[in-house]
Coordinates of C-alpha atoms and ligand atoms in Angstrom, one line a residue:
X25 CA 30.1 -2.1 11.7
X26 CA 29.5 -4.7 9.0
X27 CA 28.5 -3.4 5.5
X28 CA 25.5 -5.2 3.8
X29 CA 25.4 -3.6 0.8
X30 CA 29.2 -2.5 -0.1
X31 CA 28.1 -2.3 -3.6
X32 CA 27.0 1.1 -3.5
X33 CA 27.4 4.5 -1.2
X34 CA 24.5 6.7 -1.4
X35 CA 22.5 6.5 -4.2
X36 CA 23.0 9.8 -6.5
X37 CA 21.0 11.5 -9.0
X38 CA 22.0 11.4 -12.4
X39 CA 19.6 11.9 -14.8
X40 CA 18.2 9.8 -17.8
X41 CA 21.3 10.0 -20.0
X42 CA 23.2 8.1 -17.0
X43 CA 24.2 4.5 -17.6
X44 CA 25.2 3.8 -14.1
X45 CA 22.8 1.1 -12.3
X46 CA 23.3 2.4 -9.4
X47 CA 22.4 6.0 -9.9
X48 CA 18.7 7.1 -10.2
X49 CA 17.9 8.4 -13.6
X50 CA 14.2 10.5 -12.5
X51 CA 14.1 10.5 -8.6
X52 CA 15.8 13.3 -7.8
X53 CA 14.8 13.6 -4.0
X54 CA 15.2 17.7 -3.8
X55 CA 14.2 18.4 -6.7
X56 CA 10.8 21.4 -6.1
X57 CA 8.3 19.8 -8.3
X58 CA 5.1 21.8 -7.7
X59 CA 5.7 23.6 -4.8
X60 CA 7.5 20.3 -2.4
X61 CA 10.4 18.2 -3.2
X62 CA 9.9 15.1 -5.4
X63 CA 10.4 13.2 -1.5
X64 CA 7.7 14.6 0.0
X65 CA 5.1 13.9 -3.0
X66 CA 6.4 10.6 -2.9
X67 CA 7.3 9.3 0.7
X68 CA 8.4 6.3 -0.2
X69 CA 8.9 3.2 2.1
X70 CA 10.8 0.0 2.6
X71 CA 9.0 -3.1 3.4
X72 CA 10.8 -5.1 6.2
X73 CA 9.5 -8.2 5.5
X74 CA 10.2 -8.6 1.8
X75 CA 13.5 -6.7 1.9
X76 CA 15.2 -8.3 4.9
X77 CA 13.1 -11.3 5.7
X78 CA 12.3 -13.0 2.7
X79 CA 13.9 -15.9 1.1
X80 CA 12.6 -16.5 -2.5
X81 CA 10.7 -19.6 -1.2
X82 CA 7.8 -20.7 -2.7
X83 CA 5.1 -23.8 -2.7
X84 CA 7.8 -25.5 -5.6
X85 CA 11.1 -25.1 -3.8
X86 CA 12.8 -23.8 -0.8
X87 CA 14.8 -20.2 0.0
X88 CA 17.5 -19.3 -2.6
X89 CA 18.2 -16.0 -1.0
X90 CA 20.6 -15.9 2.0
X91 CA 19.4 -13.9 4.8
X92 CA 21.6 -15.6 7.7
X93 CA 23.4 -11.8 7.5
X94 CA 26.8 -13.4 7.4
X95 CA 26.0 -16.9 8.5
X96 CA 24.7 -15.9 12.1
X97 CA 22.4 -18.5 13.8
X98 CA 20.5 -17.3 16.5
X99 CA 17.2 -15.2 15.8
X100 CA 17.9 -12.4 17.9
X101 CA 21.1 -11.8 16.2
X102 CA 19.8 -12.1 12.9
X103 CA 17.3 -9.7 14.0
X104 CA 19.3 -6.9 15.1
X105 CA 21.4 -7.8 11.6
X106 CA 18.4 -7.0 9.9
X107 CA 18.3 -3.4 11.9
X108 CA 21.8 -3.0 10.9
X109 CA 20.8 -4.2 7.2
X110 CA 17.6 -2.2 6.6
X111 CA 19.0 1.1 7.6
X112 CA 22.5 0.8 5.9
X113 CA 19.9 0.1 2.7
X114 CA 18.0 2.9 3.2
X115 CA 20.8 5.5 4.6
X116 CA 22.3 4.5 1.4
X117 CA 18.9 5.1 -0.8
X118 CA 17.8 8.5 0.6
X119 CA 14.3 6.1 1.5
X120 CA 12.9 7.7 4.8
X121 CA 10.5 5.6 6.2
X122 CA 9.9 1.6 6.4
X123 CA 6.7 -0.4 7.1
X124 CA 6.9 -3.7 9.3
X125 CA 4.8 -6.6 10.9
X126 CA 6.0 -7.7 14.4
X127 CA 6.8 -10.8 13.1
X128 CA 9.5 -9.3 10.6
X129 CA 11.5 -7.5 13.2
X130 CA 11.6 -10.3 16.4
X131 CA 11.7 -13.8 16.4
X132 CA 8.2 -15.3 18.3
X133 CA 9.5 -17.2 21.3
X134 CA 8.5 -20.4 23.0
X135 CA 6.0 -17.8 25.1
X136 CA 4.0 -15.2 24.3
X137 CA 6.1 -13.4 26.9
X138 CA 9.2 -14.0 25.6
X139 CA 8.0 -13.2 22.4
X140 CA 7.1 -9.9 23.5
X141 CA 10.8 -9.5 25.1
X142 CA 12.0 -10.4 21.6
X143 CA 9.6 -7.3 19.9
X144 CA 10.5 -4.8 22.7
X145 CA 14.4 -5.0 22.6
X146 CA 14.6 -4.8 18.6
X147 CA 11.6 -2.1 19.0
X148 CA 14.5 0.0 21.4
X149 CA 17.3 -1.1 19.2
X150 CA 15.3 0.5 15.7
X151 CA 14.3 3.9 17.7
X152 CA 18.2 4.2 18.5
X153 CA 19.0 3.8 14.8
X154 CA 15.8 6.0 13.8
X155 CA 17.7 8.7 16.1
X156 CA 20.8 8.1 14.5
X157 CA 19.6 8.4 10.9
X158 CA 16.3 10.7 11.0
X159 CA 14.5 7.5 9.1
X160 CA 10.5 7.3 10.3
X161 CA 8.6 4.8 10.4
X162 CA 5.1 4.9 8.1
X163 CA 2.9 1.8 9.4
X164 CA 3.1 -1.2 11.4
X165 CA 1.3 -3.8 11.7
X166 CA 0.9 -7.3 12.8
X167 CA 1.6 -10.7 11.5
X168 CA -1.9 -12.9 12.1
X169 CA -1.6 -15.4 9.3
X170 CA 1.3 -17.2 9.0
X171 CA 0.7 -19.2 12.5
X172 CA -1.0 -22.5 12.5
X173 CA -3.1 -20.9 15.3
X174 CA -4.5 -18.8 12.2
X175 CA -5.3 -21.6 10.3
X176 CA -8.9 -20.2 10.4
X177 CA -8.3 -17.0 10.6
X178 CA -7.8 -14.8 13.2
X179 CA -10.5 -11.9 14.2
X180 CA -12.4 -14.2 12.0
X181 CA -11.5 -17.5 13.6
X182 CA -13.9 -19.6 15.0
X183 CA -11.7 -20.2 18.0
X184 CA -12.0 -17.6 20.3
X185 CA -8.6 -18.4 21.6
X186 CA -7.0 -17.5 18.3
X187 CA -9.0 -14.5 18.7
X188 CA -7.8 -13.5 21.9
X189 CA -3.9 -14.2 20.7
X190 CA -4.1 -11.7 18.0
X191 CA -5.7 -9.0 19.9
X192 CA -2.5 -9.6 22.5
X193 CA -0.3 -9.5 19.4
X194 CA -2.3 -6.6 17.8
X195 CA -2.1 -4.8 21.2
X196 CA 1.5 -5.0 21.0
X197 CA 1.7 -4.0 17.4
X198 CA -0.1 -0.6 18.2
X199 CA 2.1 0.2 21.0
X200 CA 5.6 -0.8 19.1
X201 CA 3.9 1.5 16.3
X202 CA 2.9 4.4 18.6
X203 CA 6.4 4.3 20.3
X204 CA 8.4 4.5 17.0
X205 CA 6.2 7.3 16.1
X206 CA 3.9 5.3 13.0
X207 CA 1.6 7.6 11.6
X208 CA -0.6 4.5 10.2
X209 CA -1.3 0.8 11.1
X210 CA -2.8 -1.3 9.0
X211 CA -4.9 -4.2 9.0
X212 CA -4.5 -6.8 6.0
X213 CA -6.7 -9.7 6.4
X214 CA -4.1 -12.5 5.5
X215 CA -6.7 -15.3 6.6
X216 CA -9.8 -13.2 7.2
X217 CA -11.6 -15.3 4.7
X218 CA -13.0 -18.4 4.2
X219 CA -12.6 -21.9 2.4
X220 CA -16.0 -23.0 2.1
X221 CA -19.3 -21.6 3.1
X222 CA -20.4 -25.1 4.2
X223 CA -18.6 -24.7 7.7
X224 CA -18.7 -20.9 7.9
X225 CA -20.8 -18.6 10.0
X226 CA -20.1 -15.3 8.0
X227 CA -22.1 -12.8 10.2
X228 CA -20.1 -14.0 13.1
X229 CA -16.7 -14.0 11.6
X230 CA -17.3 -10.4 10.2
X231 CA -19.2 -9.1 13.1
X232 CA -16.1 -10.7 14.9
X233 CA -13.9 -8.9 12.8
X234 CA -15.4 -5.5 13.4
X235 CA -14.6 -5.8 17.1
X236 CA -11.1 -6.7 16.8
X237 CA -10.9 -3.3 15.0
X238 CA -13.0 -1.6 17.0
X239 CA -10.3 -2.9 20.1
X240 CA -7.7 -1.7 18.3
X241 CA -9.3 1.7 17.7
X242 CA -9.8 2.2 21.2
X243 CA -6.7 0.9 22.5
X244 CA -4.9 3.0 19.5
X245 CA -6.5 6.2 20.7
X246 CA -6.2 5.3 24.6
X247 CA -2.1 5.2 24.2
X248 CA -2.0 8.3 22.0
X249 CA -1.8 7.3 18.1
X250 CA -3.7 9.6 16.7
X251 CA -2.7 8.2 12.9
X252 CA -4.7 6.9 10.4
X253 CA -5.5 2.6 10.8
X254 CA -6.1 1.3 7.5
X255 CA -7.4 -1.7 6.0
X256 CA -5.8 -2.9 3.1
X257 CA -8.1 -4.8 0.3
X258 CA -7.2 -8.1 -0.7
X259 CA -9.9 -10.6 -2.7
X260 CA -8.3 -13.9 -2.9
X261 CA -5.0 -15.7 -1.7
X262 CA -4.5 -16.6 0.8
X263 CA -8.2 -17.5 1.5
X264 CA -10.3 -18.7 -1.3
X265 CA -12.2 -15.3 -0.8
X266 CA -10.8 -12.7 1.5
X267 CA -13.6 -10.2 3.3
X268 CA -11.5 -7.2 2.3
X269 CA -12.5 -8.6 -1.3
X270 CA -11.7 -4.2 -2.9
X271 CA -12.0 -1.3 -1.8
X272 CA -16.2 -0.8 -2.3
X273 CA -16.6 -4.0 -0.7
X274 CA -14.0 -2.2 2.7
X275 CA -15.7 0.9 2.6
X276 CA -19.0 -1.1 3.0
X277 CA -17.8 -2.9 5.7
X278 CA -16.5 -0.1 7.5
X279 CA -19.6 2.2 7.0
X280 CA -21.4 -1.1 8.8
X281 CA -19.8 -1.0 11.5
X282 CA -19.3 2.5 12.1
X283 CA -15.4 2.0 11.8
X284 CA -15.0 4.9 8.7
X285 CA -13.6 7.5 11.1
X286 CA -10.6 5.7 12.0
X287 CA -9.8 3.8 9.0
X288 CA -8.8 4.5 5.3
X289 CA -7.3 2.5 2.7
X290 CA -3.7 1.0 1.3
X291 CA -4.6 0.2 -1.7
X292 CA -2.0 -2.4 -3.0
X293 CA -1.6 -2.4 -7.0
X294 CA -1.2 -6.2 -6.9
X295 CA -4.3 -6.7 -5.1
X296 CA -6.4 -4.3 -7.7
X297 CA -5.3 -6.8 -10.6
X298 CA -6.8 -9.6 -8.5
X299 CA -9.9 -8.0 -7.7
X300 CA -10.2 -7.6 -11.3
X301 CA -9.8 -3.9 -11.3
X302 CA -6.9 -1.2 -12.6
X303 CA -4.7 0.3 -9.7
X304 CA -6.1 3.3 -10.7
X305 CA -9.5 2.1 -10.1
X306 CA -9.0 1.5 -6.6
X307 CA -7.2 4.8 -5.6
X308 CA -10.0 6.6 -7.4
X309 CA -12.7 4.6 -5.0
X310 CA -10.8 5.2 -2.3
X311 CA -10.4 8.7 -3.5
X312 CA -14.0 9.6 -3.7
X313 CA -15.3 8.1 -0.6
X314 CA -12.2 10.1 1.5
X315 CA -11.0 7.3 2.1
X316 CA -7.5 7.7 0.3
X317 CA -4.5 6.9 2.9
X318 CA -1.7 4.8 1.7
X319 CA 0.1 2.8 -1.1
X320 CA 1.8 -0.4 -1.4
X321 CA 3.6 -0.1 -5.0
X322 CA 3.9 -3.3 -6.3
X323 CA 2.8 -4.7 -9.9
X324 CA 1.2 -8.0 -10.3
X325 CA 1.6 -10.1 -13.5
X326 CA -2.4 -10.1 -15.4
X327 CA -1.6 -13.4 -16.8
X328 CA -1.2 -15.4 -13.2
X329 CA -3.9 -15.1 -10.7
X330 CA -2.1 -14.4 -7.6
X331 CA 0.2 -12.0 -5.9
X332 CA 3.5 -11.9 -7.6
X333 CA 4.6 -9.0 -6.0
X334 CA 7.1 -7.5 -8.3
X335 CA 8.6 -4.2 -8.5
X336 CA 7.0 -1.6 -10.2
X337 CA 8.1 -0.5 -13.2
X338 CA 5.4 0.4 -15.2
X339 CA 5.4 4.2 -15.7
X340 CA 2.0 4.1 -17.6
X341 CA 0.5 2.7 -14.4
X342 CA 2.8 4.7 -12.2
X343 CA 1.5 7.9 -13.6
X344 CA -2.1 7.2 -13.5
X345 CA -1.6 6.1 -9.8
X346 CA 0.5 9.5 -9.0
X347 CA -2.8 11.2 -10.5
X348 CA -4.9 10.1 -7.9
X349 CA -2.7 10.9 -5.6
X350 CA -2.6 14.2 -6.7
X351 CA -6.2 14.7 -6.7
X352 CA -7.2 13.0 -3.5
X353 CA -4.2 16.1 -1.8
X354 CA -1.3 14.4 -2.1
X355 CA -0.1 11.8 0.9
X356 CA -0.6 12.9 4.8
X357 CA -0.2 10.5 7.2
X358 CA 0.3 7.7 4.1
X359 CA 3.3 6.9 1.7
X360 CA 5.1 4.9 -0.8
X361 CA 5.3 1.3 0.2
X362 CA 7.2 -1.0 -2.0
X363 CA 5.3 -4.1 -0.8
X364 CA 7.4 -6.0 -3.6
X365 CA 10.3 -8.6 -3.6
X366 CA 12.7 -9.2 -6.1
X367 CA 12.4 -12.7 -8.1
X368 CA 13.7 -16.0 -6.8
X369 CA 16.2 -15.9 -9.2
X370 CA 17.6 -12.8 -8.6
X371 CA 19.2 -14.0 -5.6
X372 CA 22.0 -11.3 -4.5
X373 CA 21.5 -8.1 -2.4
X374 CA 22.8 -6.0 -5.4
X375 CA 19.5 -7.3 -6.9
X376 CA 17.4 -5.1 -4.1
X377 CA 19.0 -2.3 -5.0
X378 CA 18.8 -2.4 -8.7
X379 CA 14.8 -3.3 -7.6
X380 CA 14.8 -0.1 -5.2
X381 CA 16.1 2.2 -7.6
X382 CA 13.9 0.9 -10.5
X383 CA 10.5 1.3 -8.7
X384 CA 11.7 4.9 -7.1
X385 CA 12.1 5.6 -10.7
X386 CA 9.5 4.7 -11.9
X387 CA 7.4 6.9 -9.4
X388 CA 9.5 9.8 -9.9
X389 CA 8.7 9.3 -13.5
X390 CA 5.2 9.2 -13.0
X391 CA 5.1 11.7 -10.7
X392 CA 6.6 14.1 -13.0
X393 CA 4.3 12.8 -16.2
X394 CA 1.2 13.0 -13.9
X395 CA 1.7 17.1 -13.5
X396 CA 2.4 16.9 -17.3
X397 CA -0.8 15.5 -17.4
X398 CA -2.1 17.9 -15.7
X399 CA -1.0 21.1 -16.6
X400 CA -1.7 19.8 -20.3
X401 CA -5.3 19.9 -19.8
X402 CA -6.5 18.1 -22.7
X403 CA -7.8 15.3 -20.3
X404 CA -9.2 17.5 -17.6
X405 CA -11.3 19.3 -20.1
X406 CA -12.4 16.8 -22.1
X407 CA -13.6 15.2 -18.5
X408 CA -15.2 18.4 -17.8
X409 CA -17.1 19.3 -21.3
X410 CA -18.1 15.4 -21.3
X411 CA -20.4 16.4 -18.2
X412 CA -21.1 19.9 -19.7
X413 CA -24.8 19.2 -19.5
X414 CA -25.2 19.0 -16.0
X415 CA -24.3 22.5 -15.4
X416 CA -27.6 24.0 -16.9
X417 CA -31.0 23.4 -17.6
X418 CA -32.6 19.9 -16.6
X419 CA -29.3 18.5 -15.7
X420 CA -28.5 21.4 -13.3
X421 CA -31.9 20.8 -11.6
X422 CA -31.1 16.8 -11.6
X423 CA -27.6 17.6 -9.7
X424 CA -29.0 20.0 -7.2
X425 CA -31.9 18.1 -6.3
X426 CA -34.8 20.1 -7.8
X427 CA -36.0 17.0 -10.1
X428 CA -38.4 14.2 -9.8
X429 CA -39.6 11.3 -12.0
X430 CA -42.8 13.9 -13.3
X431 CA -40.7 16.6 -14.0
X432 CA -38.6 14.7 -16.2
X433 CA -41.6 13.3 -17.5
X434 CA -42.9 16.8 -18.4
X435 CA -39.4 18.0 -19.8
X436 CA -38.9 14.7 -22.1
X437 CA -42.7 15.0 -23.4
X438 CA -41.0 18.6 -24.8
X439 CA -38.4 17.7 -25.8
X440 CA -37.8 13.6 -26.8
X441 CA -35.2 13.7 -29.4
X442 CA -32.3 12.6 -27.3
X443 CA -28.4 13.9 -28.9
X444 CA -25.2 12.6 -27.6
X445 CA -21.8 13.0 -27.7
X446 CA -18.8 10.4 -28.5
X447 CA -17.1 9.2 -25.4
X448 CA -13.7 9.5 -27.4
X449 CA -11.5 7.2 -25.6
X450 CA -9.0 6.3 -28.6
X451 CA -8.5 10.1 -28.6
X452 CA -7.8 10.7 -25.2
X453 CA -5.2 7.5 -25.0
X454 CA -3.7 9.0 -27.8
X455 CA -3.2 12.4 -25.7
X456 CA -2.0 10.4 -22.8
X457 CA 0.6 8.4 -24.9
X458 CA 1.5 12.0 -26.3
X459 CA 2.0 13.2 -23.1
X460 CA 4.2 9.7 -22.0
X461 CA 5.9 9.3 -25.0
X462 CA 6.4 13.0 -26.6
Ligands
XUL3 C1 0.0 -9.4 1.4 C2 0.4 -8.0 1.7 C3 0.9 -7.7 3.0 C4 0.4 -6.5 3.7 C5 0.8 -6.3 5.1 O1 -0.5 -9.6 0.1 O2 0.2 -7.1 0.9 O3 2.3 -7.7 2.9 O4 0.8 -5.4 3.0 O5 0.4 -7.3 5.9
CO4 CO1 0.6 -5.1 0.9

């Protein structure tokens, strides 16, 4: 069979002191690291579409990347080439599972039912090579943006017949999932958005949008899938403003419409930088409301306001992500999704791998650092003193319900003079840097 990547055999650990680019320096895969291997804490995934699909095209300039797989021409071929591709790659970099949209593993044909012939022969063809290799799959989902027939969205369209298509395509999505044995499927809005209020019914497109979910739910659970659907939170680009604007705004949504039982969140570190928040930020949110379910590592650039999607590297970030993970239980049905592309520039396959092994690191790295962080403890108690007051007295009667606006009334006519504590954040970044740096 044709090698792809003939640049590397499998990807070995080497530790730090290694020089060799394609060795990893900190993700050593077996390594026990509280209890599981450093793989299981981190589950990482491949993202079809950026990986095998993408070109380095953008508004300014066409593809610079080849991805004819050898100069072949006709879609289906290129397809299965991709198959061939995407599991050498991750055969190669101990990665067990990969994420697609329908549109990244088949061509769409001149029908819908061709279409669907395309998804269900490389569907058959990737279960062989998932036999073959024991590589799972984590999510699926499906591609309802990049068509002109979602030029106004799609469960948010105001054309019910775009509706209707991406239910048909959604419906196949869940079933292509279910079959390859997908623990998640997610639901990005790429165009559930809008342009301009001034020809926008927004109860409509979101009431809209609840249903198509709601469909999928039910169709999901008729066929067996008894994973986690997730929506991931986006608040700009491509729309002017995107519905799934963060994670508060999701969970409000979903709370609406009685959707919370089904769905959890991918929270996408790119996305948080354009919503204005930290990564962190977001996984904490999700964390809190139980809603925590999967991760697309990226890292965004905070000077540009849209969605570079760069590899992560970043092991400040990394670790503070890997903390959340850590307290929201570590990763179920979710993973590790490197929803990132290498740069336009960096045309050559050896440039994915170089990507690949630099974001696994990176994890691995904060992975590790994040259990520093804990068993350290400095952070944890400071956290925990900080709130000290709540445990006793007034505050303990505030937290379990036993005040009111008189009783505090009463207890601040006793006792007015007020004395509080620093918040001592240059002192804990200091810790943290401690703990990073040594
Ligand atoms: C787009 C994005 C998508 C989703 C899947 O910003 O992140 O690739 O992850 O549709
Ligand atoms: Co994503």
């Amino acid at each position: 069979m044709k090698e792809y990547f003939p640049m590397i055999s499998k990807v070995k650990y080497e530790g730090k002191g290694s020089k060799n680019p394609f060795a990893f320096k900190y993700y050593d895969a077996e390594r026990i690291v509280v209890g599981k291997p450093m793989k299981e804490h981190l589950k990482f995934a491949m993202s079809w579409w950026h990986t095998l699909c993408a070109g380095g095209a953008d508004p300014f300039g066409t593809t610079t990347m080849d991805r004819s797989y050898g100069g072949l021409t006709d879609p289906m071929d290129i397809a299965r080439a991709k198959v061939d591709a995407g599991f050498e790659f991750m055969t190669k970099l101990g990665i067990e599972y990969f994420c697609f949209h329908d549109a990244d593993i088949a061509p769409e044909g001149k029908t819908f039912a061709q279409t669907k012939s395309n998804l269900w022969e490389i569907v058959e063809y990737i279960e062989q090579k998932m036999k073959q290799t024991g590589i799972k799959l984590l999510w699926g989902t499906a591609n309802c943006f990049n068509s002109p027939r979602y030029m106004h969205g799609a469960g948010t369209s105001c054309n019910a017949h775009s509706f209707a298509y991406a239910a048909a395509q959604i419906k196949n999505a869940i079933e292509a999932t279910v079959r390859l044995g997908g623990k998640g499927y997610v639901f990005w809005g790429g165009r559930e958005g809008y342009e301009t209020l001034l020809n926008t019914d927004m109860a409509l497109e979101l009431d809209n949008m609840a249903r198509l979910m709601r469909m999928a739910v039910d169709y999901g659970r008729s066929i067996g899938f008894e994973g986690d659907f997730y929506i991931e939170p986006k608040p700009k680009e491509p729309t002017k403003h995107q519905y799934d604007f963060d994670a508060a705004t999701v969970l409000g949504f979903l709370r609406k419409y009685g959707l919370d039982k089904d769905f959890k969140l991918n929270i996408e570190a790119n996305h948080a930088t354009l919503a204005g928040h930290t990564f962190e930020h977001e996984l904490t949110v999700a964390r809190i409301n139980d809603a925590f379910g999967s991760i697309d590592a990226n890292s965004g650039d905070p000077n540009l306001g849209w969605d570079t999607d760069q590899f992560p590297t970043d092991v400040y970030s990394a670790t503070l992500c890997m903390l959340e993970v850590i307290r929201a239980g570590g990763f179920t049905n979710g993973g590790l999704n490197f929803d990132a592309k290498v740069r336009r520039g960096s045309f050559t396959f050896e440039d994915i791998v170089y990507a690949y092994i630099s974001g696994m690191d990176t994890f691995a790295l904060g992975l590790l650092k994040a259990y520093e962080v804990i068993e350290d403890g400095r952070i944890d108690e400071f956290v925990k003193q900080r709130y000290i007051s709540y445990t006793e007295g007034i505050g303990k009667d505030i937290k379990e319900g036993r005040a009111s606006l008189e009783s505090l009334e009463k207890y601040i006519l006793e006792n007015d003079a007020v004395q509080m504590q620093s918040g001592r954040q240059e002192y804990l970044e200091t810790v943290l840097n401690n703990i990073l740096f040594g």
